[in-house]
mmCIF file of N, CA and C in Angstrom:
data_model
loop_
_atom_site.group_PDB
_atom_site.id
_atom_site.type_symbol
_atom_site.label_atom_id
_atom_site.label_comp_id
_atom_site.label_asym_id
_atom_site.label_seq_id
_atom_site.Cartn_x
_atom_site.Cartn_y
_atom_site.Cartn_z
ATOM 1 N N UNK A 602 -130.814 17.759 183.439
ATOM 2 C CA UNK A 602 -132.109 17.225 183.832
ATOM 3 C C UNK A 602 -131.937 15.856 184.482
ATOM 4 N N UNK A 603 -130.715 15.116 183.888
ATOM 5 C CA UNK A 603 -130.881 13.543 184.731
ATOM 6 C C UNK A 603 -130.461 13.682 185.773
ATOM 7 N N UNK A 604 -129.118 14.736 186.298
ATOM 8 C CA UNK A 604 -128.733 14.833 187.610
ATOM 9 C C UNK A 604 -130.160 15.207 188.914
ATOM 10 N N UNK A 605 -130.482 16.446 188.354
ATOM 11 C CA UNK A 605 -131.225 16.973 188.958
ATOM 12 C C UNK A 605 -132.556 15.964 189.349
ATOM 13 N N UNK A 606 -132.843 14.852 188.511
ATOM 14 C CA UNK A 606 -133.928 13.827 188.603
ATOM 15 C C UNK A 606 -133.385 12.806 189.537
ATOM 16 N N UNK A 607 -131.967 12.004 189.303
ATOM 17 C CA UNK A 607 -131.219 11.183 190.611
ATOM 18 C C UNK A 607 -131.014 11.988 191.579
ATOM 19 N N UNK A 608 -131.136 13.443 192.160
ATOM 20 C CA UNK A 608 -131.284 13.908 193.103
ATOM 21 C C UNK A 608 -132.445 14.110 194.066
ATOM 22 N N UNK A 609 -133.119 13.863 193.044
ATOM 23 C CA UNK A 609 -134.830 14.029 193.763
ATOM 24 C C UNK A 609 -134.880 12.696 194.068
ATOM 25 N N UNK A 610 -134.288 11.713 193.327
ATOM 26 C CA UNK A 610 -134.864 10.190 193.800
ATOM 27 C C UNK A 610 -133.907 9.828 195.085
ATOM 28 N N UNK A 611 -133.249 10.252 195.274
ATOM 29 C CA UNK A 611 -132.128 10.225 196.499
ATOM 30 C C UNK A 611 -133.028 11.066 197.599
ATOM 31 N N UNK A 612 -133.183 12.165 197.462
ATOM 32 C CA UNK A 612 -133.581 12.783 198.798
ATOM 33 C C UNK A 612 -135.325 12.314 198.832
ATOM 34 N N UNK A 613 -135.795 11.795 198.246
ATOM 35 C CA UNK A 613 -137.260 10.888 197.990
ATOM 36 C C UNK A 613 -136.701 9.699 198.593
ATOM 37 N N UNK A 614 -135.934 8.984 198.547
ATOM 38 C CA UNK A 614 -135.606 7.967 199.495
ATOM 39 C C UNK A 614 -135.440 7.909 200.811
ATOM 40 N N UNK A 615 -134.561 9.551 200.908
ATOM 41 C CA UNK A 615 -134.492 9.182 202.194
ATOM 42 C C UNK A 615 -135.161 10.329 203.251
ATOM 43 N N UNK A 616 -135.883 10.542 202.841
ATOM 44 C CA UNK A 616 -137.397 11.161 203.287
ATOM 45 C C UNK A 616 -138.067 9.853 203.743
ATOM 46 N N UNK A 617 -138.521 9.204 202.731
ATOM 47 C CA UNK A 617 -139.270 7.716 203.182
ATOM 48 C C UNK A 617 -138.450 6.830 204.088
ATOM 49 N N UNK A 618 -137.141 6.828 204.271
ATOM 50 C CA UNK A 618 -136.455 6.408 205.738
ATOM 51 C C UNK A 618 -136.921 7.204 207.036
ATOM 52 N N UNK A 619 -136.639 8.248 206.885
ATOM 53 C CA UNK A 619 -136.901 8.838 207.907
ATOM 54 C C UNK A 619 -138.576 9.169 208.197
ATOM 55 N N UNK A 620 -139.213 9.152 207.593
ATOM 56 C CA UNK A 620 -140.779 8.600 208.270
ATOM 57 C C UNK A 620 -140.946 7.571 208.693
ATOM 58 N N UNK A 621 -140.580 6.260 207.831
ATOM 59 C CA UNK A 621 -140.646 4.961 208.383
ATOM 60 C C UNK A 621 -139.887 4.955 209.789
ATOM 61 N N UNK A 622 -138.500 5.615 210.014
ATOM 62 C CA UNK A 622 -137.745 5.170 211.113
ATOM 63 C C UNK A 622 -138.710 6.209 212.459
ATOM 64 N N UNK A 623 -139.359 7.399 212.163
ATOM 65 C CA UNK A 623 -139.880 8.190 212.794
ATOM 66 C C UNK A 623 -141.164 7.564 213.065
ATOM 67 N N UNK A 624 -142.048 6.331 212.472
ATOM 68 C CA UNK A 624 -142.522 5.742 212.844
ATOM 69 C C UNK A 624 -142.961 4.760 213.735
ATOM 70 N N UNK A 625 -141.748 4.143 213.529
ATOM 71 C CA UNK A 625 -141.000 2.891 214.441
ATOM 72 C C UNK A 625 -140.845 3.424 215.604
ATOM 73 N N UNK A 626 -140.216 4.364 215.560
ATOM 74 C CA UNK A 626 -139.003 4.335 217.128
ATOM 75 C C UNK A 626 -139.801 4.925 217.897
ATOM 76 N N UNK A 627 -139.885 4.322 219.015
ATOM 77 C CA UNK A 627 -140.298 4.417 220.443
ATOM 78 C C UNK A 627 -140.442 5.678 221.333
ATOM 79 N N UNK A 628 -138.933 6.248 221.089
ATOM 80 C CA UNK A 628 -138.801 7.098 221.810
ATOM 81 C C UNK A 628 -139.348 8.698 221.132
ATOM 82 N N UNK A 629 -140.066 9.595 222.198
ATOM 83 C CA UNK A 629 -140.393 10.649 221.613
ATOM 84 C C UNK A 629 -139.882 11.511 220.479
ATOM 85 N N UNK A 630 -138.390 12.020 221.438
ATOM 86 C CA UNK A 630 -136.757 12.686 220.883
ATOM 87 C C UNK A 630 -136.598 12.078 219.411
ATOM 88 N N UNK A 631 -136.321 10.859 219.624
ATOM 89 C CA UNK A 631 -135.798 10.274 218.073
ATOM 90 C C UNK A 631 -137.339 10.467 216.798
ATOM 91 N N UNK A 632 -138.606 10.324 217.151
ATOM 92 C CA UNK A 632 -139.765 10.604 216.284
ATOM 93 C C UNK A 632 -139.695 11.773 216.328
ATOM 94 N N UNK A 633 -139.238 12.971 217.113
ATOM 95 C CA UNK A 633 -139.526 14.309 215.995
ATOM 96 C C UNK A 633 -138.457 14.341 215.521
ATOM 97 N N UNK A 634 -137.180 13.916 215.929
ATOM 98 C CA UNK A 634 -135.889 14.351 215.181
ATOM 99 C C UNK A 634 -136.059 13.476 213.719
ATOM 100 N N UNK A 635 -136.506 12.337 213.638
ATOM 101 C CA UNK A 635 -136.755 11.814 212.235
ATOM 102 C C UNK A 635 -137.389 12.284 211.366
ATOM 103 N N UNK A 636 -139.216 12.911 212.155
ATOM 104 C CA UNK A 636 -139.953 13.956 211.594
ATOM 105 C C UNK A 636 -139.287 14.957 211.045
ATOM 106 N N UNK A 637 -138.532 15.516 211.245
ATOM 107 C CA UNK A 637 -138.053 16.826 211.273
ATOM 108 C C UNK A 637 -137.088 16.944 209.778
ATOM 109 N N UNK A 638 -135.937 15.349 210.018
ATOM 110 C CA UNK A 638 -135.531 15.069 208.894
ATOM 111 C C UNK A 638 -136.639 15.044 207.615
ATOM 112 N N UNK A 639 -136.979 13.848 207.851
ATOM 113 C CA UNK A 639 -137.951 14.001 206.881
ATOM 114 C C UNK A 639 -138.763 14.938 205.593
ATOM 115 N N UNK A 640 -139.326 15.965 206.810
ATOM 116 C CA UNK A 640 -139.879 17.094 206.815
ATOM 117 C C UNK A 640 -139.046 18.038 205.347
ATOM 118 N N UNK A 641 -137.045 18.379 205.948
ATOM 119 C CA UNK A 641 -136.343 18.982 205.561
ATOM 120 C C UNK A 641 -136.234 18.547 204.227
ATOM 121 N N UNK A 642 -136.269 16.825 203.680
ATOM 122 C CA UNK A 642 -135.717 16.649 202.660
ATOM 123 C C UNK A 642 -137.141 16.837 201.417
ATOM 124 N N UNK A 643 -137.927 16.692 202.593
ATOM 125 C CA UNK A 643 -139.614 16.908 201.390
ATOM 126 C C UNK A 643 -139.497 18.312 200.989
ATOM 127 N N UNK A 644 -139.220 19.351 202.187
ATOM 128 C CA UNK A 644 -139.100 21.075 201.399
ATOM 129 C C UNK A 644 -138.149 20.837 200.439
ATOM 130 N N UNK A 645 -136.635 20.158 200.572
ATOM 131 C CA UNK A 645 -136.010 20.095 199.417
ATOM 132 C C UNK A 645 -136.365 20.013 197.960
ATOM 133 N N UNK A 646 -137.222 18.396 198.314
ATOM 134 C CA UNK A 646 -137.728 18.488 196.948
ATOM 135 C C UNK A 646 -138.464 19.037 196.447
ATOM 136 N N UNK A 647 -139.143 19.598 197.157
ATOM 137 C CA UNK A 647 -140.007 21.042 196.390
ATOM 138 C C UNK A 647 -139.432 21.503 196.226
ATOM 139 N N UNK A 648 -138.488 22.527 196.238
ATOM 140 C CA UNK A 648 -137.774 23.204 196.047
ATOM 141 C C UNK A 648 -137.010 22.986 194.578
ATOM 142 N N UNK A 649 -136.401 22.142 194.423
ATOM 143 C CA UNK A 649 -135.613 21.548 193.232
ATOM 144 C C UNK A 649 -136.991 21.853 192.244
ATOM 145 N N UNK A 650 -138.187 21.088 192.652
ATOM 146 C CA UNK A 650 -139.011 21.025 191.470
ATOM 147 C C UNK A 650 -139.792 21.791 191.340
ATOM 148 N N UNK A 651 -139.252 22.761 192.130
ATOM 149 C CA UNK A 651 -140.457 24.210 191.537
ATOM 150 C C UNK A 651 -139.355 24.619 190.623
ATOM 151 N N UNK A 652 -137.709 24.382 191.063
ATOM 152 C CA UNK A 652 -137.080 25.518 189.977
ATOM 153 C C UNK A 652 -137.146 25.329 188.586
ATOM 154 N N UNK A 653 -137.539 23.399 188.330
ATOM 155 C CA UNK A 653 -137.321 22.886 187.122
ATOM 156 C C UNK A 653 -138.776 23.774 185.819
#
């Protein structure tokens, strides 16, 4: 249970990078490719925490 909890807080971090940086940046390309990150690590964590 603690692994699986520092894993969610890891990919919860860097979900919130990649919106913030998908925010910021200027260029179209780099805001969906950040979106996109983003996006991937939020299904993650659903994922983890539906299995728990």
């Amino acid at each position: 249970m603690d692994r699986s909890k520092s894993i969610v807080d890891a990919k919860t971090a860097l979900a919130e990078k990649y919106e913030r940086r998908a925010a910021l940046t200027k260029s179209s390309p780099k805001r969906k490719q950040f979106a996109y990150k983003a996006a991937r690590y939020r299904r993650q964590i659903a994922q983890l925490q539906h299995g728990q």
